[in-house]
Amino acid sequence: MPYATSLKIGLCLLFLAKVTIACVFGPIYYPDSGGYTFFADRILQDSTWLTQHGAAVDYNLVFRTAGYPLVIAATKLLFGASWAYAVLIVQALGSCLAFIPLVRILEATVTRRWIIWTAIVCYGFSGSTLFDSAILTDSLNASIFVAVISGVLGTGLGLWRLSPLILAGMGLLWGYGLWMRDAGLYLAVIPLGILWASQRRQGRSRMAIAQAGLCFFIAMLLMAGTYMGWNHYRTGHM
């Protein structure tokens, strides 16, 4: 079944709806939001946040991981006082882009078009709308999860092939998710398990399956190891 133009339009409308909601109601701040913005301000202040260690460590920069503050810092640098709205747009865009491979999967496996449209509406205007409007890690972290899981599911259905470079890119993306929420390290068993099942379904050899898994795992481990090494340098603990 060809990828329908109407579904592309639907995803564009979903993005515009999310951006409109963000602009009308503005960003939502939670108690945790202040920790992320504080970290972002320290990133922009100078480079000492990278080199602090021992007694000089500011533990406000240890109990919050740096992935989301880096996003906030980039938007503050580029958009100044409007940074929060820029973050919401980035989060809305991430949600919609992550949903594209899942829509492709639905289109290939579901015969009734209304089911796909229902999925788009439910995905777009359920909890994701709240997360997309919040200064929290939930939106971007969920987008990474959806994109990676959909990517490995699609290859199992024969919709696309994942080259070693793409698998490594997916591992790096998942690894950046670890820089926002370290629980992703344990959840990595999900994409790796689906990838193994997908490769088996396609009749790949054990060596090919191992190579595919290693491309993802090593890239993810590189990201995780970098952050754990930095933590060990700062605090003596990983």
Short mmCIF file of C-alpha atoms in Angstrom, two decimals:
data_model
loop_
_atom_site.label_atom_id
_atom_site.label_comp_id
_atom_site.label_asym_id
_atom_site.label_seq_id
_atom_site.Cartn_x
_atom_site.Cartn_y
_atom_site.Cartn_z
CA MET A 1 0.00 0.00 0.00
CA PRO A 2 1.59 3.35 -0.99
CA TYR A 3 2.26 5.95 1.63
CA ALA A 4 -0.85 8.11 1.34
CA THR A 5 -0.54 11.84 0.75
CA SER A 6 -3.53 12.34 3.03
CA LEU A 7 -1.60 10.83 5.92
CA LYS A 8 1.34 13.15 5.28
CA ILE A 9 -1.08 16.07 5.37
CA GLY A 10 -2.58 14.66 8.56
CA LEU A 11 0.82 14.58 10.26
CA CYS A 12 1.54 18.15 9.13
CA LEU A 13 -1.82 19.27 10.54
CA LEU A 14 -1.01 17.44 13.78
CA PHE A 15 2.26 19.35 14.03
CA LEU A 16 0.52 22.67 13.38
CA ALA A 17 -2.11 21.82 16.00
CA LYS A 18 0.58 21.06 18.58
CA VAL A 19 2.42 24.28 17.80
CA THR A 20 -0.83 26.26 18.02
CA ILE A 21 -1.63 24.75 21.41
CA ALA A 22 1.89 25.55 22.62
CA CYS A 23 1.66 29.16 21.42
CA VAL A 24 -1.83 29.75 22.85
CA PHE A 25 -1.36 28.16 26.26
CA GLY A 26 2.39 28.57 26.61
CA PRO A 27 4.92 26.30 28.27
CA ILE A 28 3.97 24.29 31.35
CA TYR A 29 6.47 24.34 34.20
CA TYR A 30 6.73 21.61 36.81
CA PRO A 31 8.85 21.46 39.98
CA ASP A 32 11.54 19.57 38.05
CA SER A 33 11.66 22.20 35.30
CA GLY A 34 13.73 24.56 37.43
CA GLY A 35 16.52 22.01 37.74
CA TYR A 36 16.81 21.71 33.98
CA THR A 37 16.79 25.46 33.38
CA PHE A 38 19.37 25.98 36.13
CA PHE A 39 21.65 23.43 34.47
CA ALA A 40 21.13 25.12 31.08
CA ASP A 41 22.08 28.51 32.54
CA ARG A 42 25.27 27.03 33.99
CA ILE A 43 26.12 25.56 30.57
CA LEU A 44 25.80 29.01 29.01
CA GLN A 45 27.64 30.77 31.82
CA ASP A 46 31.06 29.19 31.26
CA SER A 47 32.73 25.82 30.71
CA THR A 48 33.48 25.01 34.37
CA TRP A 49 30.40 22.76 34.54
CA LEU A 50 32.36 20.29 32.43
CA THR A 51 35.53 20.24 34.53
CA GLN A 52 34.27 20.44 38.13
CA HIS A 53 35.32 17.51 40.25
CA GLY A 54 35.79 16.51 43.86
CA ALA A 55 34.77 19.09 46.45
CA ALA A 56 34.14 21.72 43.76
CA VAL A 57 31.26 19.79 42.17
CA ASP A 58 27.85 21.46 42.17
CA TYR A 59 25.59 18.50 42.87
CA ASN A 60 22.66 20.33 41.25
CA LEU A 61 24.50 19.41 38.03
CA VAL A 62 24.89 15.78 39.08
CA PHE A 63 21.34 14.88 40.08
CA ARG A 64 20.07 16.21 36.72
CA THR A 65 21.45 14.63 33.54
CA ALA A 66 22.76 17.00 30.88
CA GLY A 67 20.81 15.86 27.81
CA TYR A 68 17.72 18.03 28.26
CA PRO A 69 19.60 21.07 29.64
CA LEU A 70 21.75 20.99 26.50
CA VAL A 71 18.57 21.32 24.40
CA ILE A 72 17.37 24.22 26.57
CA ALA A 73 20.79 25.89 26.40
CA ALA A 74 20.78 25.68 22.59
CA THR A 75 17.33 27.27 22.35
CA LYS A 76 18.32 30.01 24.82
CA LEU A 77 21.39 30.74 22.73
CA LEU A 78 19.41 30.87 19.48
CA PHE A 79 16.08 32.37 20.55
CA GLY A 80 16.81 34.34 23.72
CA ALA A 81 13.74 35.13 25.81
CA SER A 82 11.52 32.99 23.55
CA TRP A 83 13.53 29.85 24.30
CA ALA A 84 10.66 28.01 26.04
CA TYR A 85 8.42 28.29 22.96
CA ALA A 86 11.30 27.05 20.80
CA VAL A 87 11.65 24.01 23.08
CA LEU A 88 7.93 23.28 22.69
CA ILE A 89 8.21 23.48 18.89
CA VAL A 90 11.21 21.13 18.93
CA GLN A 91 9.25 18.71 21.12
CA ALA A 92 6.17 18.87 18.88
CA LEU A 93 8.33 18.28 15.80
CA GLY A 94 10.03 15.35 17.49
CA SER A 95 6.68 13.78 18.36
CA CYS A 96 5.43 14.03 14.78
CA LEU A 97 8.66 12.82 13.15
CA ALA A 98 8.83 9.85 15.53
CA PHE A 99 5.29 8.89 14.57
CA ILE A 100 6.03 8.68 10.81
CA PRO A 101 7.52 5.15 10.82
CA LEU A 102 4.68 3.97 13.06
CA VAL A 103 2.14 5.33 10.56
CA ARG A 104 4.00 3.48 7.80
CA ILE A 105 3.68 0.28 9.82
CA LEU A 106 -0.04 0.86 10.41
CA GLU A 107 -0.60 1.55 6.73
CA ALA A 108 1.10 -1.73 5.79
CA THR A 109 -0.75 -3.84 8.36
CA VAL A 110 -4.20 -2.25 8.74
CA THR A 111 -6.77 -2.32 5.95
CA ARG A 112 -9.23 0.20 7.42
CA ARG A 113 -8.00 3.74 6.98
CA TRP A 114 -10.14 5.07 9.85
CA ILE A 115 -8.08 2.99 12.30
CA ILE A 116 -4.93 4.81 11.18
CA TRP A 117 -6.60 8.20 11.54
CA THR A 118 -7.85 7.21 14.99
CA ALA A 119 -4.30 6.25 15.96
CA ILE A 120 -3.01 9.62 14.76
CA VAL A 121 -5.64 11.50 16.75
CA CYS A 122 -5.13 9.39 19.89
CA TYR A 123 -1.35 9.68 19.69
CA GLY A 124 -1.43 13.37 18.88
CA PHE A 125 -3.95 14.56 21.45
CA SER A 126 -3.49 12.22 24.38
CA GLY A 127 -0.76 12.57 26.97
CA SER A 128 1.74 13.55 24.29
CA THR A 129 0.10 16.97 23.95
CA LEU A 130 0.68 17.61 27.64
CA PHE A 131 4.26 16.36 27.46
CA ASP A 132 4.98 18.39 24.31
CA SER A 133 3.91 21.54 26.18
CA ALA A 134 5.96 20.84 29.31
CA ILE A 135 9.54 21.80 30.11
CA LEU A 136 10.38 18.22 31.00
CA THR A 137 12.28 15.31 29.45
CA ASP A 138 9.12 13.25 28.81
CA SER A 139 8.36 14.42 25.27
CA LEU A 140 11.81 14.05 23.68
CA ASN A 141 12.50 10.83 25.55
CA ALA A 142 9.20 9.34 24.39
CA SER A 143 9.88 10.44 20.81
CA ILE A 144 13.23 8.65 20.83
CA PHE A 145 11.56 5.51 22.19
CA VAL A 146 8.78 5.56 19.57
CA ALA A 147 11.17 6.29 16.67
CA VAL A 148 13.65 3.54 17.53
CA ILE A 149 11.05 0.88 18.35
CA SER A 150 9.10 1.67 15.17
CA GLY A 151 12.31 1.56 13.16
CA VAL A 152 13.20 -1.98 14.24
CA LEU A 153 9.58 -3.13 13.93
CA GLY A 154 9.44 -1.89 10.35
CA THR A 155 12.49 -3.84 9.31
CA GLY A 156 10.93 -7.00 10.76
CA LEU A 157 7.90 -6.43 8.54
CA GLY A 158 10.11 -5.95 5.49
CA LEU A 159 9.17 -2.29 5.04
CA TRP A 160 12.76 -1.05 5.03
CA ARG A 161 16.31 -2.23 5.63
CA LEU A 162 18.51 -0.95 8.42
CA SER A 163 22.10 -0.55 7.30
CA PRO A 164 24.91 -0.73 9.89
CA LEU A 165 25.18 3.06 9.72
CA ILE A 166 21.47 3.53 10.43
CA LEU A 167 21.61 1.02 13.28
CA ALA A 168 24.56 2.89 14.76
CA GLY A 169 22.63 6.14 14.39
CA MET A 170 19.67 4.60 16.20
CA GLY A 171 22.03 3.45 18.95
CA LEU A 172 23.43 6.98 19.29
CA LEU A 173 19.89 8.37 19.42
CA TRP A 174 18.92 5.88 22.11
CA GLY A 175 22.15 6.78 23.90
CA TYR A 176 21.24 10.46 23.88
CA GLY A 177 17.97 9.43 25.47
CA LEU A 178 20.10 8.01 28.30
CA TRP A 179 21.52 11.49 28.76
CA MET A 180 17.96 12.57 29.57
CA ARG A 181 16.74 9.50 31.48
CA ASP A 182 19.11 6.74 32.49
CA ALA A 183 16.29 4.18 32.71
CA GLY A 184 16.69 3.77 28.96
CA LEU A 185 19.78 1.67 29.64
CA TYR A 186 17.55 -1.11 31.00
CA LEU A 187 14.85 -0.56 28.39
CA ALA A 188 17.41 -1.14 25.62
CA VAL A 189 16.50 -4.82 25.83
CA ILE A 190 13.26 -3.92 23.99
CA PRO A 191 14.74 -2.64 20.68
CA LEU A 192 17.50 -5.23 20.82
CA GLY A 193 14.95 -8.01 21.33
CA ILE A 194 12.77 -6.76 18.48
CA LEU A 195 15.83 -6.38 16.27
CA TRP A 196 16.85 -9.98 16.99
CA ALA A 197 13.33 -11.25 16.21
CA SER A 198 13.19 -9.13 13.03
CA GLN A 199 16.49 -10.48 11.78
CA ARG A 200 15.44 -14.06 12.57
CA ARG A 201 12.16 -13.55 10.71
CA GLN A 202 14.11 -12.48 7.63
CA GLY A 203 16.25 -15.62 7.81
CA ARG A 204 19.51 -13.83 8.58
CA SER A 205 22.50 -15.81 9.79
CA ARG A 206 23.61 -15.71 13.39
CA MET A 207 26.63 -13.66 12.39
CA ALA A 208 24.46 -11.07 10.61
CA ILE A 209 22.12 -10.88 13.61
CA ALA A 210 25.07 -10.40 15.96
CA GLN A 211 26.54 -7.68 13.73
CA ALA A 212 23.23 -5.80 13.61
CA GLY A 213 22.84 -5.95 17.37
CA LEU A 214 26.43 -4.84 17.96
CA CYS A 215 26.06 -1.81 15.67
CA PHE A 216 23.20 -0.60 17.84
CA PHE A 217 24.64 -1.70 21.18
CA ILE A 218 28.17 -0.34 20.73
CA ALA A 219 26.87 3.09 19.65
CA MET A 220 24.51 3.19 22.63
CA LEU A 221 27.29 2.02 24.94
CA LEU A 222 29.57 4.76 23.63
CA MET A 223 27.04 7.39 24.69
CA ALA A 224 26.37 5.74 28.05
CA GLY A 225 30.07 5.18 28.74
CA THR A 226 30.91 8.79 27.93
CA TYR A 227 28.43 10.06 30.49
CA MET A 228 29.37 7.46 33.10
CA GLY A 229 33.04 8.33 32.64
CA TRP A 230 32.26 12.02 33.13
CA ASN A 231 30.32 11.20 36.30
CA HIS A 232 33.25 9.16 37.60
CA TYR A 233 35.61 12.06 36.91
CA ARG A 234 33.34 14.48 38.76
CA THR A 235 32.23 12.42 41.75
CA GLY A 236 34.19 9.17 41.80
CA HIS A 237 30.95 7.33 41.11
CA MET A 238 29.27 6.34 37.84
#
